[in-house]
Short mmCIF file of C-alpha atoms in Angstrom, two decimals:
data_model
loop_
_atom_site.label_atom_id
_atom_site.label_comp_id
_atom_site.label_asym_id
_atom_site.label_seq_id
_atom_site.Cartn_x
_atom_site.Cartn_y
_atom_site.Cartn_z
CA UNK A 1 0.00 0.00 0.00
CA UNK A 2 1.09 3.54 -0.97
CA UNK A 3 2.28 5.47 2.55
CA UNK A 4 -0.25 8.63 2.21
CA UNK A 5 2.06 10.93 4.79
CA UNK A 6 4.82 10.47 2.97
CA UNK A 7 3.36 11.00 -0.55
CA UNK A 8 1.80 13.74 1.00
CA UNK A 9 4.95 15.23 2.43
CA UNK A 10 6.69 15.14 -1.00
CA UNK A 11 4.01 17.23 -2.51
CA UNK A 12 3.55 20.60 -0.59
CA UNK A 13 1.43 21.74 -3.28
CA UNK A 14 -1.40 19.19 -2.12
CA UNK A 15 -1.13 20.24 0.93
CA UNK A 16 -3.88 22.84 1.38
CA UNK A 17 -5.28 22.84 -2.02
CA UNK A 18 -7.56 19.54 -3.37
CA UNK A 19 -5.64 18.78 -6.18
CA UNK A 20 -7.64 16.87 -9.07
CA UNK A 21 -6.12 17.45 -12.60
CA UNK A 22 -3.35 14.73 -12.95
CA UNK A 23 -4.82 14.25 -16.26
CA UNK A 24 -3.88 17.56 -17.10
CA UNK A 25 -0.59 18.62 -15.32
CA UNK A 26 0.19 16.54 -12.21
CA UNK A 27 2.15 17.98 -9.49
CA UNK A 28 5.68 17.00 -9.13
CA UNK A 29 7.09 15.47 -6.20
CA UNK A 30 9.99 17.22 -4.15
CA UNK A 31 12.91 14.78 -5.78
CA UNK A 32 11.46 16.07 -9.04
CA UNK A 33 11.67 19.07 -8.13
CA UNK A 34 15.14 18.91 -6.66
CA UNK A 35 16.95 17.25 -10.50
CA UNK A 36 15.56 19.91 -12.59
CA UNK A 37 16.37 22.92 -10.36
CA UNK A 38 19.72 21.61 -9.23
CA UNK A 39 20.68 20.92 -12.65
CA UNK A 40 19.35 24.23 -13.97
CA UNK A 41 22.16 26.04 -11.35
CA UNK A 42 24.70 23.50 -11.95
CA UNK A 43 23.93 24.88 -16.14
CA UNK A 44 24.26 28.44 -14.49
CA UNK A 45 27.41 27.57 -12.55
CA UNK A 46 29.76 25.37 -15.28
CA UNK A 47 27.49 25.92 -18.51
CA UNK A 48 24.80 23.04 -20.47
CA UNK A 49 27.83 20.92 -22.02
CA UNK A 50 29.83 20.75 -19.16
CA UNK A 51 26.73 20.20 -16.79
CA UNK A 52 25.39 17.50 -18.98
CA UNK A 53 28.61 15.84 -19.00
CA UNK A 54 28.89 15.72 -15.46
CA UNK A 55 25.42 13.76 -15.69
CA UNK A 56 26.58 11.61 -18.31
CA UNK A 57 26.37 8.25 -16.42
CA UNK A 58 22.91 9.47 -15.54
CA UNK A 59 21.16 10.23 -18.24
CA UNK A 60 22.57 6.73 -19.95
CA UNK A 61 20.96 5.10 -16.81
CA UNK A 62 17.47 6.59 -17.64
CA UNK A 63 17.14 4.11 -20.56
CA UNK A 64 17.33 1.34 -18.12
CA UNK A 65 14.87 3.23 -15.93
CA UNK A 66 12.32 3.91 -18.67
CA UNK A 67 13.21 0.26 -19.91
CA UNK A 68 12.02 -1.22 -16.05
CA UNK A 69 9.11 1.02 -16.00
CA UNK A 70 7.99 0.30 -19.15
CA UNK A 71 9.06 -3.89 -19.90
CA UNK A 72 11.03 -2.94 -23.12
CA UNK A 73 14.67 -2.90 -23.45
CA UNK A 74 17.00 0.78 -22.94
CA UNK A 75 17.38 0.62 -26.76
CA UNK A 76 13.56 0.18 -26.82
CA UNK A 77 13.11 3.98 -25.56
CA UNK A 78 13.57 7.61 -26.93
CA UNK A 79 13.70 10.55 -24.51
CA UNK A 80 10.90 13.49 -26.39
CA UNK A 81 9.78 17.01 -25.16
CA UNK A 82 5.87 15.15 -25.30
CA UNK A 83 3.53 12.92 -25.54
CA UNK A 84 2.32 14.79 -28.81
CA UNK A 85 6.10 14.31 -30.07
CA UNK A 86 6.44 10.87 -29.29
CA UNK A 87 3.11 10.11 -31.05
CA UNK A 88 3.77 12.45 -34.03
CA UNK A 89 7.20 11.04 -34.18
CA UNK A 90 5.79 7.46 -34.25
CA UNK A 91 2.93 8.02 -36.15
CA UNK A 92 4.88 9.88 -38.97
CA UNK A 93 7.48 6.80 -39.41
CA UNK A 94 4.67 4.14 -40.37
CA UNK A 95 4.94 4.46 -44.42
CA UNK A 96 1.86 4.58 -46.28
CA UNK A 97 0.85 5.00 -49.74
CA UNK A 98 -2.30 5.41 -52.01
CA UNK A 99 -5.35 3.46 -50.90
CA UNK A 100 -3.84 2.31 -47.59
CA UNK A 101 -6.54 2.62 -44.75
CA UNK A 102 -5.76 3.92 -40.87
CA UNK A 103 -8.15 2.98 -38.35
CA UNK A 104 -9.18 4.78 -35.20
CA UNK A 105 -11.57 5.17 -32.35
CA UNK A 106 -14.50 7.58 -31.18
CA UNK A 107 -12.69 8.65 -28.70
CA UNK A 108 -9.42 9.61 -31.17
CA UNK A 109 -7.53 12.67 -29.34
CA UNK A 110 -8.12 15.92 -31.60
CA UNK A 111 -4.09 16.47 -32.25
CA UNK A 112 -4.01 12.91 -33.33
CA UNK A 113 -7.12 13.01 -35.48
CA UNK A 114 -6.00 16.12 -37.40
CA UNK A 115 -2.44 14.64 -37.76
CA UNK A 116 -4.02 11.64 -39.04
CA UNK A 117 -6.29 13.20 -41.49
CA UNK A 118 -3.68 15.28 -43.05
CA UNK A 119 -0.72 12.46 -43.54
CA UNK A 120 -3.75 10.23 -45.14
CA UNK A 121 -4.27 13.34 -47.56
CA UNK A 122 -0.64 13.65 -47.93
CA UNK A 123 -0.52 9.80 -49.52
CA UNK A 124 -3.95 9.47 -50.74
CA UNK A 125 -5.16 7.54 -47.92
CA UNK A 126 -8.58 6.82 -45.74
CA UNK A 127 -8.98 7.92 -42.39
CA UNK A 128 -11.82 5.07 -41.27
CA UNK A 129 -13.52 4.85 -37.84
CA UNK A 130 -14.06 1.44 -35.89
CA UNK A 131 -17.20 1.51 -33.96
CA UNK A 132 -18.01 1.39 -30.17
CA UNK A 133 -19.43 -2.01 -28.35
CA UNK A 134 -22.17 -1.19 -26.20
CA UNK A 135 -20.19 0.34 -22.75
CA UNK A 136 -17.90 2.96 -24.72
CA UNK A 137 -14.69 1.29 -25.52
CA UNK A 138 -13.72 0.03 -29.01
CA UNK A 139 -15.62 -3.12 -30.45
CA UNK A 140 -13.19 -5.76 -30.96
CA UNK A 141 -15.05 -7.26 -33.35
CA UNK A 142 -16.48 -4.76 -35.43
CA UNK A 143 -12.34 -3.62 -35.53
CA UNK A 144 -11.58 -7.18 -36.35
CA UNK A 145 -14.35 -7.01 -39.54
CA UNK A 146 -12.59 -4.00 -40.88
CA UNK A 147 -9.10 -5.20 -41.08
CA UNK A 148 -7.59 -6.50 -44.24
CA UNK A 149 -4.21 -5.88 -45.62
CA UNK A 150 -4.70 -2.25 -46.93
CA UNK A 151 -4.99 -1.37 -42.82
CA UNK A 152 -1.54 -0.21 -42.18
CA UNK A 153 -1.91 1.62 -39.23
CA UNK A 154 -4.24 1.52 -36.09
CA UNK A 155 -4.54 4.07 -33.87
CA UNK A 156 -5.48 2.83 -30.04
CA UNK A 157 -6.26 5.84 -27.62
CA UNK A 158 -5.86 3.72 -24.37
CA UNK A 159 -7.44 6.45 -22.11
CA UNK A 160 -9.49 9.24 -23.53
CA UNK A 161 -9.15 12.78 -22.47
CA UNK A 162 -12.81 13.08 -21.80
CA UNK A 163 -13.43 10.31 -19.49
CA UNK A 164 -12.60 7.13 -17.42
CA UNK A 165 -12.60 4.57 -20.03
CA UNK A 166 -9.92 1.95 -20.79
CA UNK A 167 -10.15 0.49 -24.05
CA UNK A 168 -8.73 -2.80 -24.35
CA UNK A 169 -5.44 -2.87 -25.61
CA UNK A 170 -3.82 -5.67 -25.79
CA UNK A 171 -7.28 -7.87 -27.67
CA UNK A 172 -7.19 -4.27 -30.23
CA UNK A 173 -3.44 -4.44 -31.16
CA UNK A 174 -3.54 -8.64 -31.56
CA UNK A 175 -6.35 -7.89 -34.02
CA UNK A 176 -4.18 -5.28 -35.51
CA UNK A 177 -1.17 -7.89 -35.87
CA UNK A 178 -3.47 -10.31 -37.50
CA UNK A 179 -2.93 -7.77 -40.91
CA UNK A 180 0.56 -6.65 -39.92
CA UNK A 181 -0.70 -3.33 -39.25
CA UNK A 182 1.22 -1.22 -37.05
CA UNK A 183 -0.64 -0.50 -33.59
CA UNK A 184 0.21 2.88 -31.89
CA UNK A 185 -1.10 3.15 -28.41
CA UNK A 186 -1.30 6.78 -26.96
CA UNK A 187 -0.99 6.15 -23.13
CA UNK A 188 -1.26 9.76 -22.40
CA UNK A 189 -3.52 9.01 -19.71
CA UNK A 190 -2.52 6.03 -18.55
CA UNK A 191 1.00 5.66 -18.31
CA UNK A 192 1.69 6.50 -14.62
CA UNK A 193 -1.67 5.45 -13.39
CA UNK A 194 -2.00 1.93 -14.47
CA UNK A 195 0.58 -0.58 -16.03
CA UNK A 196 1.62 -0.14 -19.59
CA UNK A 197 4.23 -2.32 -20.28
CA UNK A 198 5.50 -3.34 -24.17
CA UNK A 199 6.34 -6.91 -23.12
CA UNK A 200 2.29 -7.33 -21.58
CA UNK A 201 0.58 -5.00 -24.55
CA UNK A 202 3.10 -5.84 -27.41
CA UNK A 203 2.27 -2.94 -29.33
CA UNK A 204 4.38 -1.14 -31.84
CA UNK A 205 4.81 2.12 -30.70
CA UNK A 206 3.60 3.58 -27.59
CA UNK A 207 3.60 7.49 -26.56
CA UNK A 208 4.18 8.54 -23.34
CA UNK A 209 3.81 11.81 -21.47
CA UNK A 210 5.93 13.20 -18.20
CA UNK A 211 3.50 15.93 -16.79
CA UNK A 212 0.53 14.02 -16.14
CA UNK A 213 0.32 10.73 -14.23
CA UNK A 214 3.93 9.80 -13.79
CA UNK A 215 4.35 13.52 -12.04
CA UNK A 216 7.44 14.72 -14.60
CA UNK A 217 8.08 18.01 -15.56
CA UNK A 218 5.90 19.34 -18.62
CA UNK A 219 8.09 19.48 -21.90
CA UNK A 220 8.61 15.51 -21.46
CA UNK A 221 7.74 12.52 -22.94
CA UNK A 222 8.67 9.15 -24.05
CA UNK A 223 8.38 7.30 -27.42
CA UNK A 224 8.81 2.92 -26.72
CA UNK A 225 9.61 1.17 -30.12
CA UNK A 226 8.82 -2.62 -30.17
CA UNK A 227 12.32 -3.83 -32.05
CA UNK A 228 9.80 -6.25 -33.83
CA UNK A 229 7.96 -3.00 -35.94
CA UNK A 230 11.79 -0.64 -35.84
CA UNK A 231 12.85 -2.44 -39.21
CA UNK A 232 9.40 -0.98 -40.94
CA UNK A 233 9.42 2.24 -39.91
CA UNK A 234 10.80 5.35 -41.76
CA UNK A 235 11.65 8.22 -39.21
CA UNK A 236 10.80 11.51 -40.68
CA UNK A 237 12.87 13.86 -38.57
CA UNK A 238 16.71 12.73 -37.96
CA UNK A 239 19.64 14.76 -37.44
CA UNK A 240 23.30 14.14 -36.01
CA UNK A 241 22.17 12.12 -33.04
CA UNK A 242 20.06 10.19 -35.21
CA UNK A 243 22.82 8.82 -37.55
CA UNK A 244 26.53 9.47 -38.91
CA UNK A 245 27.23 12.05 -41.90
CA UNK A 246 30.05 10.03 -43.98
CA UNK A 247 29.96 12.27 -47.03
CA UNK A 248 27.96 13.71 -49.33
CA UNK A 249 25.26 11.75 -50.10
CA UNK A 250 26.49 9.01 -47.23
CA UNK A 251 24.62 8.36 -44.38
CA UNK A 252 23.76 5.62 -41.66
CA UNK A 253 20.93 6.01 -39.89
CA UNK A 254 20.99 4.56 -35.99
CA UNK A 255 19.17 1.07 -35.02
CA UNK A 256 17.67 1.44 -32.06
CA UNK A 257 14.66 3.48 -30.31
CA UNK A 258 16.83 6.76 -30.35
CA UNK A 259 17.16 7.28 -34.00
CA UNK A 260 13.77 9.22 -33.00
CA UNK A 261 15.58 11.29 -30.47
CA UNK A 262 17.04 14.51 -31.54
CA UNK A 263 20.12 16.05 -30.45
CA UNK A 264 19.13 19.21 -28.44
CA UNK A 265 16.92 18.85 -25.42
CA UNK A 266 16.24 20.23 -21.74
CA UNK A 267 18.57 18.43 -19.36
CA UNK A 268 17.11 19.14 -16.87
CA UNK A 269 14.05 18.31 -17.46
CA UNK A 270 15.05 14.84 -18.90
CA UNK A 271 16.75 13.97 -15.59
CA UNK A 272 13.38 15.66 -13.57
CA UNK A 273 11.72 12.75 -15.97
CA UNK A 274 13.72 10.03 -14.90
CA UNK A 275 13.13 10.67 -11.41
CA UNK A 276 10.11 10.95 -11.76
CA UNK A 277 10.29 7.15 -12.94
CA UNK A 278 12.27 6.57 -10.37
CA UNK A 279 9.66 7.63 -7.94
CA UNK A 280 6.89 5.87 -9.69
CA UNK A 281 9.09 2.85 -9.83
CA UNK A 282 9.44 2.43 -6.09
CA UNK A 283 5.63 3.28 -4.93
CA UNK A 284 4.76 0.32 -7.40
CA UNK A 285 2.71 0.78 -10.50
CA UNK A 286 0.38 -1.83 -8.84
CA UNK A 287 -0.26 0.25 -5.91
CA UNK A 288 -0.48 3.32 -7.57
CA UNK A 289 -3.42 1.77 -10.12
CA UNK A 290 -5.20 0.21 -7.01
CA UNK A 291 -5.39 4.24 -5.59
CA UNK A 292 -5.73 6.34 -8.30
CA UNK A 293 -9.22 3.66 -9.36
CA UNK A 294 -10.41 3.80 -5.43
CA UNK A 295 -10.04 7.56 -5.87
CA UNK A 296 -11.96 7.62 -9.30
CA UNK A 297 -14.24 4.93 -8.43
CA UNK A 298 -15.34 6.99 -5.38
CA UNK A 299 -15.73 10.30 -7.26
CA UNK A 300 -18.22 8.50 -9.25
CA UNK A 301 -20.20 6.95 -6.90
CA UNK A 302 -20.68 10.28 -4.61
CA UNK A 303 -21.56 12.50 -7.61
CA UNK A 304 -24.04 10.12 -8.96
CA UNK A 305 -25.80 10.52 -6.06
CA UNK A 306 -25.87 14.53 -6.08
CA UNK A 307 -29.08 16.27 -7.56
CA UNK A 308 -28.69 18.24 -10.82
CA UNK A 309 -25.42 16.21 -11.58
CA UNK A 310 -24.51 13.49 -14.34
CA UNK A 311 -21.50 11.48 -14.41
CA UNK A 312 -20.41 10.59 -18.03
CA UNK A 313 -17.78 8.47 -17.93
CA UNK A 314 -18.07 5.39 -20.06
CA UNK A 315 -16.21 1.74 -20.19
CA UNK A 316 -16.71 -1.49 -18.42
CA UNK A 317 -13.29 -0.67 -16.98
CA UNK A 318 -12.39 2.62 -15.63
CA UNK A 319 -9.77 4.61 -14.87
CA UNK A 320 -9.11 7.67 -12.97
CA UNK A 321 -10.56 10.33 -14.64
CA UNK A 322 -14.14 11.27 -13.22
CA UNK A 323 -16.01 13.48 -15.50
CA UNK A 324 -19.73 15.23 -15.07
CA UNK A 325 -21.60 18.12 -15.26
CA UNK A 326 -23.64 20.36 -13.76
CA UNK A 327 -27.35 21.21 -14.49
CA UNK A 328 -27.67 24.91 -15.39
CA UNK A 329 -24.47 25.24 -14.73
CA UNK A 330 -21.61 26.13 -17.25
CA UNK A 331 -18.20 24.03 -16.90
CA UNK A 332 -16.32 27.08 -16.83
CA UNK A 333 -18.42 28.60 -13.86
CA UNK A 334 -17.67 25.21 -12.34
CA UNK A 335 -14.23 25.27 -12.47
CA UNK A 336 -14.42 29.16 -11.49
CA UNK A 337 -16.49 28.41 -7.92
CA UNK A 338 -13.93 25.37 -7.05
CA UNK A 339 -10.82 27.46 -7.55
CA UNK A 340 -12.22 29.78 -5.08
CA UNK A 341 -12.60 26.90 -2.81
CA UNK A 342 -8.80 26.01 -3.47
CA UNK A 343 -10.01 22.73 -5.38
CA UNK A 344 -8.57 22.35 -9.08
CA UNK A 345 -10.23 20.23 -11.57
CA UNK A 346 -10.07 20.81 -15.36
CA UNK A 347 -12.97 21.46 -18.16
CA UNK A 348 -12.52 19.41 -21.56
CA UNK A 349 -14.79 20.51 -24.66
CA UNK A 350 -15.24 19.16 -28.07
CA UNK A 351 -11.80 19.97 -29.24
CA UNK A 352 -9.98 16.92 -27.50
CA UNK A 353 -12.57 14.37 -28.56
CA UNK A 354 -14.86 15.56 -31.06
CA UNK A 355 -16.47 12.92 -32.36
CA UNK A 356 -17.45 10.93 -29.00
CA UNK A 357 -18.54 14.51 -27.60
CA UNK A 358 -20.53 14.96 -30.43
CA UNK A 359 -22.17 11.70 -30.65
CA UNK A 360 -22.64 11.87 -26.80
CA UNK A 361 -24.44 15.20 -26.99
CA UNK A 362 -22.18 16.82 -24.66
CA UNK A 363 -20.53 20.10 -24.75
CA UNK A 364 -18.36 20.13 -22.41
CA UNK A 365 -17.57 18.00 -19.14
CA UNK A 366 -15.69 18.77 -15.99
CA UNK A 367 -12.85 16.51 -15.24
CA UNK A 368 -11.55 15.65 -11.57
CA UNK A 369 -8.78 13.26 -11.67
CA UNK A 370 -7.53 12.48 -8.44
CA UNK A 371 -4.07 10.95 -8.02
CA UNK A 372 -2.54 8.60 -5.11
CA UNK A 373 -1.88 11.60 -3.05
CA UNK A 374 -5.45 12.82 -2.83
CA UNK A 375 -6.40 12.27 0.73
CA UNK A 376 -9.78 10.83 1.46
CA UNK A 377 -11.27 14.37 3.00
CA UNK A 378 -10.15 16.40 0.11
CA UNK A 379 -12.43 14.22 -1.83
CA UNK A 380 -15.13 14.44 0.53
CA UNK A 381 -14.69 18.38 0.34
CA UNK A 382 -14.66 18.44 -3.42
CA UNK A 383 -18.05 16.15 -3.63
CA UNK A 384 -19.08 19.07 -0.74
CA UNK A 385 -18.40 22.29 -3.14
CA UNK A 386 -20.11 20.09 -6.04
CA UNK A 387 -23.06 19.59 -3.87
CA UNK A 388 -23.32 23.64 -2.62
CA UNK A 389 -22.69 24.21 -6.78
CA UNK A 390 -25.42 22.25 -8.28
CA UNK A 391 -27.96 22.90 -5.20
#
């Protein structure tokens, strides 16, 4: 079990305030804190180079860290500045040509669909959606009746931004495999919470963000390459850390994960990322997943049960993002009357996830996702301030 005081203690900034947007920015713990500021005076003291090099032994380390965290191997892993990189990144190496089809979700992320849309343009290819099964997530079935060889690439959200749903991963990117289409799973909002691990999912790319669950710094992210898919995959951006310049016109390209990485990058913030892992690593992914759901689960349960508000979150299996709204009440004004009551949640509108929001009918929702070191009264106040809102 996670130790609540000492969570607690690491993270002044929960102290007081009833902090519930890990699915936005999360708050960092104090030996976050402590890389990215030390190593942003060492870079005042001695300058970047020398400061990196100092770190050296470090920042090679991180591989293994990520590699732990994630069940990959350290040339498995590129270091990014975000989960948007990483997936770009990713998503941008898959080749594709005229009359090849990509599949994706409802609940597709908005910079993902729009990506999508215009690389399919690009090559002359289709953009095609896979319907829902009845409790929100993507139907395996109706996924596996689209696929034939022209699918090349399917996109897997595993959390969306709007809600607590978890698709189902691992039965999506076997179907995928069935085709040899490349799966990319965007564990945004999920790596940190819940396990996401290459050598359990076994898909081909995964995209992975710092700031949110796994408590990083923001400018942060991680892109894991399954060495089974690296040999198909055509990285559009590459520059002296990618490969070696032999001459004009001569070139090698690197073999493993970091041929994605580029040379310049925030040092700091990379090493604030691998404690972060670190820290994450120790609590226990397990632990952490079993809180952050009790937390979630809760929310639900206790606003459900509150006049004048409706919970929205889909899925047979949930998460820990909460989201509802408000009779008569604007999501905005929401948010507004919780901040004055020190509480901060987040409000998500039809940009992240057009098409389930339109489908659903909805607007907007407001979004409380409560990490491990929420304590059991601050949720109890937040369901409070939601009650004296919607009464």
């Amino acid at each position: 079990m996670i130790d609540l005081d000492r969570v607690r203690a690491d993270t002044p900034g929960c102290q007081e305030q009833v902090f519930l947007d890990s699915a936005g920015s999360s708050l960092p713990p104090e030996p976050v804190l402590a890389e990215v500021i030390g190593h942003l005076r060492r870079e005042a003291e001695v300058g970047g180079y020398r400061a990196e090099a100092e770190r050296a032994e470090d920042l090679d380390a991180g591989y293994q860290v990520a590699a732990d965290f994630f069940g990959c191997a350290p040339t498995d892993v590129a270091f990014t500045d975000s989960a948007t990189r990483s997936w770009l990144l990713g998503m941008s190496a898959v080749p594709l040509a005229a009359g090849d089809r990509i599949l994706v979700s409802q609940v597709e992320y908005g910079s993902n669909a729009i990506a999508l849309m215009q690389r399919a343009q690009e090559f002359g290819a289709t953009v095609e959606l896979v319907p829902s099964a009845e409790d929100g997530s993507i139907s395996v079935p109706a996924l596996t009746a689209m696929l034939d060889e022209r699918v090349k690439l399917v996109s897997v959200v595993h959390m969306p931004t709007n809600g607590g749903l978890v698709n189902p991963a691992k039965e999506i990117i076997d179907a995928a495999h069935q085709v040899g289409a490349i799966a990319l799973l965007d564990a945004c909002q999920t790596a940190g919470q819940r396990r996401v691990r290459l050598d359990e999912l076994g898909a081909d790319l995964i995209s992975v963000t710092g700031r949110k669950w796994l408590r990083g710094p923001r400018g942060t992210g991680l892109l894991v390459v399954n060495p089974v898919a690296a040999p198909r995959l055509r990285p559009p951006l590459v520059d002296q850390h990618s490969g070696d310049w032999s001459g004009l016109g001569e070139w090698t390209l690197r073999q493993d994960a970091r041929v994605h990485e580029l040379w310049e990058s925030s040092i700091a913030d990379r090493l604030g990322l691998i404690a972060a892992l670190r820290y994450a690593e120790e609590l226990g992914i397990d632990d952490i997943q079993a809180a952050v759901v009790a937390r979630a689960d809760f929310l639900r349960a206790e606003l459900s049960a509150l006049p004048g508000v409706t919970v929205h979150d889909l899925g047979t299996e949930r998460g820990g993002i909460a989201t509802f709204t408000v009779a008569g009440v604007d999501g905005e004004a929401v948010k507004k009357a919780l901040v004055a009551k020190d509480i901060t949640v987040s409000v998500g509108g039809t940009t992240g996830a057009l098409l389930d929001m339109t489908a659903r009918g909805l607007a907007q929702v407001v979004r409380a996702s409560p990490h491990y070191f929420v304590s059991q009264e601050q949720l109890v106040r937040f369901v409070t301030a939601v009650a004296e809102i919607a009464a």
